[in-house]
XYZ file of C-alpha atoms in Angstrom:
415
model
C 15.677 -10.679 4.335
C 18.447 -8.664 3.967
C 17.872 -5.599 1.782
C 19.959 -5.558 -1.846
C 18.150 -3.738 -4.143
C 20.004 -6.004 -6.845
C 18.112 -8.729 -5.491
C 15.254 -7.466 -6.884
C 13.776 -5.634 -9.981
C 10.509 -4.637 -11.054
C 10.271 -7.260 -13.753
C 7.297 -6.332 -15.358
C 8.266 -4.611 -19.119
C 5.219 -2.404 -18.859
C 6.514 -0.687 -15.631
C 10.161 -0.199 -17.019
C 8.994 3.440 -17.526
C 8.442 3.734 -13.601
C 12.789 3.284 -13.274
C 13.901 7.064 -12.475
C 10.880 6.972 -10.149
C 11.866 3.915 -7.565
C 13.728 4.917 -4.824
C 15.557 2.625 -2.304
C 16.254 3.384 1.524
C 16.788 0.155 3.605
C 17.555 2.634 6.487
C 13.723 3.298 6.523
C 12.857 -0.134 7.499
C 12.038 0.439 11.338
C 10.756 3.681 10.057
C 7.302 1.897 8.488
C 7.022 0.101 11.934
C 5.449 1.122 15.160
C 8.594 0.377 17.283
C 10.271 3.848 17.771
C 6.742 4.763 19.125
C 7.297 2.698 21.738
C 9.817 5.984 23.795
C 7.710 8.835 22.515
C 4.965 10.521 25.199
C 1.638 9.999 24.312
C 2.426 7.933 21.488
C 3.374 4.974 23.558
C 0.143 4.433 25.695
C -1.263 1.359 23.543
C 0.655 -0.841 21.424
C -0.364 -1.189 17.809
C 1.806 -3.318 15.774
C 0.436 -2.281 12.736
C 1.480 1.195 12.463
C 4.136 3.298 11.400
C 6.334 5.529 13.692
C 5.906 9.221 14.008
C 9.710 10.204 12.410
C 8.324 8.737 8.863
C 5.206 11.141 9.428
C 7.880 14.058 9.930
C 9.893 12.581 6.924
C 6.872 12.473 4.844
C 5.265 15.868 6.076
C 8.561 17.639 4.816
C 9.105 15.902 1.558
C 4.796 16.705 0.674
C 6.418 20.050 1.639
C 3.138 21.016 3.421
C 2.050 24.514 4.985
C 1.668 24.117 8.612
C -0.579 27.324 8.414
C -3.585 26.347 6.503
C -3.245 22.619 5.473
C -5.245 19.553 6.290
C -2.999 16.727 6.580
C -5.694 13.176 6.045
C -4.851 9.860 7.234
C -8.178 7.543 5.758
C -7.096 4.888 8.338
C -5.298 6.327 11.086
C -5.183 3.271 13.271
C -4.341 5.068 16.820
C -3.551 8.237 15.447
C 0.694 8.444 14.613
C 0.151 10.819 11.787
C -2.694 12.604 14.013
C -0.585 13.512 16.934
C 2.543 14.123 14.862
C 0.787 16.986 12.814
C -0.651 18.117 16.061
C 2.907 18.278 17.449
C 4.273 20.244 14.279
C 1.276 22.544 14.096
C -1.125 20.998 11.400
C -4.477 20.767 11.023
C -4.975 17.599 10.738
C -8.438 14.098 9.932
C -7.989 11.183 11.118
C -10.743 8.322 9.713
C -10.900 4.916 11.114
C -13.790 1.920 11.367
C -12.548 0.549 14.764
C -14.139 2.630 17.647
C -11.446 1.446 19.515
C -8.742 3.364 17.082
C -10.804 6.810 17.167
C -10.707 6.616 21.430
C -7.502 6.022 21.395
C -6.613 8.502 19.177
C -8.788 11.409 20.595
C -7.870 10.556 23.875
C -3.720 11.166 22.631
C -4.940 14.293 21.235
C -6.467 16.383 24.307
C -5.221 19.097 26.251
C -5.335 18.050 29.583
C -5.600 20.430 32.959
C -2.603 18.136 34.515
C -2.884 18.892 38.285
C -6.604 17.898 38.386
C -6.416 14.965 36.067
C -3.348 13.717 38.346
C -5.380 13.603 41.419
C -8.613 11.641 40.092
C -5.738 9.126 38.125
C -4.002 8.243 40.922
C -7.052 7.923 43.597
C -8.166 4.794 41.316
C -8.123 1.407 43.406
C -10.240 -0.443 42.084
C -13.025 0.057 44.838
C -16.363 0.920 42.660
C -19.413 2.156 45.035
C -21.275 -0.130 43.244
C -21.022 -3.733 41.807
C -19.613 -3.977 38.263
C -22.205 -5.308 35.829
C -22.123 -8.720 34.514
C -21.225 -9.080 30.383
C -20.861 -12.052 28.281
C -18.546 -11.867 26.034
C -16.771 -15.064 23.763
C -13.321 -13.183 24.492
C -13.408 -11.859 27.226
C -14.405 -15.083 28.499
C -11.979 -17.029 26.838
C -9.348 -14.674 27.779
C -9.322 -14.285 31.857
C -9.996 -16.287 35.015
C -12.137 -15.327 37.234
C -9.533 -13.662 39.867
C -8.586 -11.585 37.389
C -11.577 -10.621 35.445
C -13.036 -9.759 38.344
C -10.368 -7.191 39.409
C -10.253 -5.734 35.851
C -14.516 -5.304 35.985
C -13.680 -3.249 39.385
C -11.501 -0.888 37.956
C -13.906 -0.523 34.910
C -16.759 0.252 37.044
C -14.411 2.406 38.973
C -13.367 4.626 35.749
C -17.669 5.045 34.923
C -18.279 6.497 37.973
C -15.689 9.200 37.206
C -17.397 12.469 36.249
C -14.157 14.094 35.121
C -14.213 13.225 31.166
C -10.549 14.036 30.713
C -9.624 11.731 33.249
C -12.345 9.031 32.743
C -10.969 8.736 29.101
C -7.248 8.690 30.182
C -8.039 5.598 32.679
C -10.447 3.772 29.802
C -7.220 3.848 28.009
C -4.938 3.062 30.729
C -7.040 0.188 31.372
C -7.716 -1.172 27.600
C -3.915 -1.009 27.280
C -3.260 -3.765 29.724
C -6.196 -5.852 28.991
C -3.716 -8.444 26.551
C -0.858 -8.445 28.899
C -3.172 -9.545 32.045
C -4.573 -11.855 29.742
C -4.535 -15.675 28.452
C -4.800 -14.062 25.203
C -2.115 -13.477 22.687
C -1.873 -11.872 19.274
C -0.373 -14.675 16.933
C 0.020 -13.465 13.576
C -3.217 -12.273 12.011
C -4.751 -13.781 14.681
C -6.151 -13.559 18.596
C -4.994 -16.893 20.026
C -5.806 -18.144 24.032
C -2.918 -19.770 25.709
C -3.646 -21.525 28.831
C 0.458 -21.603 29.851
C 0.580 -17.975 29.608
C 1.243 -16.418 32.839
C -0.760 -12.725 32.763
C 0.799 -9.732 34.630
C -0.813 -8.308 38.101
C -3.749 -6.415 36.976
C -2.685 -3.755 40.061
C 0.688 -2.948 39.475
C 0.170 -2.605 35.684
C -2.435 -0.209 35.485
C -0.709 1.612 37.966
C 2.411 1.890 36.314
C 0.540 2.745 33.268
C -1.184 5.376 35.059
C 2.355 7.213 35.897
C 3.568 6.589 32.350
C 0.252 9.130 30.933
C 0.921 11.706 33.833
C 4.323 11.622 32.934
C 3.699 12.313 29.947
C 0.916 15.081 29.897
C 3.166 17.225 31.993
C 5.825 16.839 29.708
C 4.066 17.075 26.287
C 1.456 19.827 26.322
C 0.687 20.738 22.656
C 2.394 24.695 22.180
C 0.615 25.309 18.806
C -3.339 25.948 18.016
C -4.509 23.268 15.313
C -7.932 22.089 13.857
C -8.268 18.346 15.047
C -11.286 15.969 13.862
C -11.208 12.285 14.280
C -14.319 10.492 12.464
C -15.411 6.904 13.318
C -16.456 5.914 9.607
C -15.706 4.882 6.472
C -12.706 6.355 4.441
C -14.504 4.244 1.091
C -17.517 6.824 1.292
C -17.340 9.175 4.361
C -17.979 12.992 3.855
C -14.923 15.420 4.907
C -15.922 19.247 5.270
C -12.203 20.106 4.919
C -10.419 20.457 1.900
C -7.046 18.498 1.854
C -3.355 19.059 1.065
C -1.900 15.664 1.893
C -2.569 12.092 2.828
C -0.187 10.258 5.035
C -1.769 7.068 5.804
C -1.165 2.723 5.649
C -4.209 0.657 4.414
C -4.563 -2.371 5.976
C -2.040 -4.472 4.507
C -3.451 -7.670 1.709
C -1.716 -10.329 4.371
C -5.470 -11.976 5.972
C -4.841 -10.185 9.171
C -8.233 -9.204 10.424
C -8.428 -6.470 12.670
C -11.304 -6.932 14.420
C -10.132 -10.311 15.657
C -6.784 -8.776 16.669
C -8.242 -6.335 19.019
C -11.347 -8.071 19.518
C -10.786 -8.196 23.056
C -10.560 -4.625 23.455
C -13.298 -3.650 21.523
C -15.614 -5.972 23.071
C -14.359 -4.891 26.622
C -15.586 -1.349 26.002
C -17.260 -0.632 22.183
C -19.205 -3.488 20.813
C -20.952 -6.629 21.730
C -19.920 -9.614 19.455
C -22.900 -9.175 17.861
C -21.982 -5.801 16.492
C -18.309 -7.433 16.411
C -19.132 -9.826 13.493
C -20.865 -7.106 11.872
C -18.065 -4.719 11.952
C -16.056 -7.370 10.602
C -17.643 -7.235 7.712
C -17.481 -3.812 6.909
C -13.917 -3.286 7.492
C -11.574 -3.107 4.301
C -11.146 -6.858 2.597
C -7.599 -7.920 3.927
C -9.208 -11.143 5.662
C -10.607 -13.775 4.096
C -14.079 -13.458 6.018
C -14.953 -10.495 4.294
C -17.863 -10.042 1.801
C -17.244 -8.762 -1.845
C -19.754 -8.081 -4.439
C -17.149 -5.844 -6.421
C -15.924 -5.178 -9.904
C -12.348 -5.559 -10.716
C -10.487 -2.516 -9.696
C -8.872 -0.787 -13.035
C -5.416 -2.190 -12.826
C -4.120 -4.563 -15.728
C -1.690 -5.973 -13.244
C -4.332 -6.944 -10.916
C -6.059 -8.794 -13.699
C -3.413 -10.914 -15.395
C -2.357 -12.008 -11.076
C -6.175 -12.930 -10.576
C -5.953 -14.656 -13.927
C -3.061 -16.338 -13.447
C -4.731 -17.390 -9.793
C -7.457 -19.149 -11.048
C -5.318 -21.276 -12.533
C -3.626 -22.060 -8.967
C -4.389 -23.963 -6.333
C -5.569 -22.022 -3.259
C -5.437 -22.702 0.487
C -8.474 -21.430 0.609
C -11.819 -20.772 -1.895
C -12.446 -16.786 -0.688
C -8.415 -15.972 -1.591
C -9.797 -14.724 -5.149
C -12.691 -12.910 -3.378
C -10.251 -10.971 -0.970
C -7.996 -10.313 -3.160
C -10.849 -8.523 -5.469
C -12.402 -6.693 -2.900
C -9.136 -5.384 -1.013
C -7.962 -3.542 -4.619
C -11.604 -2.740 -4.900
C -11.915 -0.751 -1.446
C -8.374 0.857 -2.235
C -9.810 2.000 -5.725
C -12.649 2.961 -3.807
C -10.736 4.905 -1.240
C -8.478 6.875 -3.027
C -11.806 7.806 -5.550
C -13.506 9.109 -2.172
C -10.111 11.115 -0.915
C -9.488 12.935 -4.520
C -13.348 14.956 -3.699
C -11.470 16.381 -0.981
C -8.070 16.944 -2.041
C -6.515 20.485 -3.334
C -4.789 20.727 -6.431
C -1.213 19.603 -6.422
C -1.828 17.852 -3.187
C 0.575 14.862 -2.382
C -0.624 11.418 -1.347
C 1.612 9.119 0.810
C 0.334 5.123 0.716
C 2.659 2.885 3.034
C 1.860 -0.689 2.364
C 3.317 -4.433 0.979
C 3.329 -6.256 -1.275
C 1.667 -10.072 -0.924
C 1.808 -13.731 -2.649
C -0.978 -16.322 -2.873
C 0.024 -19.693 -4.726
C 2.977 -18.451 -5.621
C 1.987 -15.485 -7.666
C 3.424 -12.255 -6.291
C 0.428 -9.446 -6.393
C 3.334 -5.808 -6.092
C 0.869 -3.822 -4.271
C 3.079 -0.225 -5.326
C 2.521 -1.236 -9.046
C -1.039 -1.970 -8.571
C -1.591 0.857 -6.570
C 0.110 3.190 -9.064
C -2.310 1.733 -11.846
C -5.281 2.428 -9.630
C -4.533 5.994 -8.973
C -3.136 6.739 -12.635
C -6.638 5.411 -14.049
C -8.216 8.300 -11.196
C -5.873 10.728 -13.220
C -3.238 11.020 -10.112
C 0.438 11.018 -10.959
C 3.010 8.844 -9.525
C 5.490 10.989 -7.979
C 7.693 8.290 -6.117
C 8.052 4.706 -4.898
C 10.251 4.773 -1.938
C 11.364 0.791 -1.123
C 11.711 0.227 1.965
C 12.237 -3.387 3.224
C 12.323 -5.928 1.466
C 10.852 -9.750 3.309
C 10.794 -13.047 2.447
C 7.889 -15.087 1.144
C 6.414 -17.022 4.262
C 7.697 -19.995 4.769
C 5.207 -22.093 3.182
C 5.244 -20.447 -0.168
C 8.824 -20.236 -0.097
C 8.570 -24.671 0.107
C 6.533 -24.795 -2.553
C 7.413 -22.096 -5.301
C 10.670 -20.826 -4.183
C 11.376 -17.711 -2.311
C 10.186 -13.945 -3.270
C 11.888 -10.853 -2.018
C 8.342 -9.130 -1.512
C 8.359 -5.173 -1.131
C 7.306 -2.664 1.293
C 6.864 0.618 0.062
C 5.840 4.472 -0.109
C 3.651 5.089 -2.773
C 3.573 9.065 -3.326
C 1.158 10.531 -5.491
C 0.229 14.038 -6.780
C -2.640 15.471 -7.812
């Protein structure tokens, strides 16, 4: 949708107050993406859509105006680690929190210092020759998702990478290797979902890994981290996880209220090398509520905007009974999230929240508004909304009630 801040207001008469606060900057909008990633060393070595890029971490870190000297800079769901490895760059200390086991690998493997002429010699002797045979696992998709040709190559180098005794270089080729597992794959990643394609024609397993393997050399030669910082990545729970640090900012994206569930999405790497889809469904169901499958035994989060949408939705009719559920628990784990961060937090510490708005039946739940109610009733103050693209509704609300310019934004808070 093309951006015109004219196109849209915040409508809402109990938010007119909020005016001299709202920011627009359209030129942001690839900014709150993952894209520019895609050039930057070490950043680049697995794809995650859902991110943001590393130059709205350096925006962000100078407008919190942070001190590189003694802060902690906290991102509660840092995904594969963009505001972790961009602090590291600049010189911050810096926690990263994430559920997936597959995020906090990836990000602590972007993170090490790496003794580059040794690691280059174990990378490139890989060939996929194990000394011994690769064990057999079932899994639903990993099955689903290769033939046997291929599979069986890909189990070769994974054995392969095991018997490596160098950790450095064991992690960098687990990664090299769980980066190319979609592309060698019948799978795809369809929307908020992990879809199998039969006419999908997968890459050579060979050539990809290798190339991937020269991309991370590349790299580590040319990106060795110049200043000293305090780096811890925890694989837990931002809702109610302890942090022994205290904290001057928060850069971070929840998982945005749009039914994508992320351990579908990457379910094929994390049962390749994490989980078994036993402990799949299970994680599942602890991850924040942005999916319909989750579980919610919550309270309404403290936002009168939240209530009057949910009112207004039980009034509507849904494409599906556990809408009302996700919707309660999603504000509920945000409430619950920002409750668990403010322990940790300094005074006069800033809080950046990247995330978009949503529509169910036709009624338009402003995640920036909601958000600000949720952290006002914590006694934060709203500081800033930055808008910065602005979409349309999807194509099947936009049929049936009309079309919504729906918001993505920068919350910024201060304590």
């Amino acid at each position: 949708m093309k951006f015109n801040k004219e196109a849209y207001t915040f409508s809402k008469k109990q938010f007119g107050h909020l005016t001299n606060k709202i920011s627009y900057k359209p030129d942001f909008s690839s900014l709150v993406t993952f894209s520019p990633n895609r050039k930057l060393p070490r950043h680049r070595w697995f794809y995650y859509k859902e991110s943001f890029s590393a130059d709205l971490v350096k925006f962000l870190l100078t407008k919190l105006k942070t001190n590189s000297n003694e802060d902690y800079i906290l991102d509660p769901f840092c995904g594969v680690g963009t505001t972790s490895l961009t602090s590291k760059i600049l010189g911050y200390n810096h926690i990263g929190i994430d559920i997936l086991p597959l995020c906090t690998f990836i990000t602590n493997t972007k993170l090490a210092n790496y003794n580059t002429k040794k690691i280059e010699e174990i990378l490139l002797g890989i060939r996929g020759k194990p000394k011994s045979k690769p064990k057999k696992f079932g899994s639903y998709y990993i099955d689903k998702s290769f033939d046997s040709k291929v599979l069986s190559k890909i189990l070769n180098l994974k054995q392969e990478i095991s018997e490596i005794d160098n950790k450095e270089a064991k992690n960098l080729a687990r990664l090299a290797l769980l980066s190319i597992l979609l592309p060698t794959s019948k799978a795809v990643r369809d929307g908020g979902f992990l879809r199998f394609n039969k006419e999908k024609i997968p890459e050579n397993v060979t050539s990809l890994f290798n190339k991937k393997i020269l991309m991370i050399i590349e790299d580590i030669k040319k990106s060795k981290f110049t200043k000293k910082t305090d780096s811890i990545i925890l694989n837990d729970d931002a809702r109610t996880c302890n942090i022994d640090k205290k904290i001057s900012a928060v850069i971070t994206s929840p998982p945005y209220l749009n039914r994508y569930d992320y351990t579908r999405l990457y379910a094929l790497e994390l049962t390749f090398d994490f989980v078994d889809d036993k402990k799949l469904k299970e994680l599942r169901y602890q991850t924040i509520k942005s999916h319909v499958e989750s579980k919610s035994n919550y309270k309404i989060a403290p936002s009168e905007l939240l209530a009057s949408n949910l009112d207004e939705l039980s009034n509507a009719e849904l494409t599906n009974a556990q809408i009302p559920n996700m919707i309660l628990g999603y504000y509920a784990d945000l409430y619950a999230t920002l409750k668990n961060i403010l322990k940790y937090t300094k005074k006069n510490a800033k809080m950046a929240f990247i995330l978009s708005s949503s529509r169910f039946s036709g009624i338009h739940f402003e995640a920036d508004l909601i958000l600000t109610q949720l952290g006002e009733n914590l006694g934060l103050k709203l500081d800033e909304i930055i808008v910065t693209k602005l979409r349309g509704s999807s194509a099947q609300q936009a049929r049936k009630y009309g079309d919504v310019p729906l918001r993505e934004s920068i919350v910024i808070f201060k304590t």
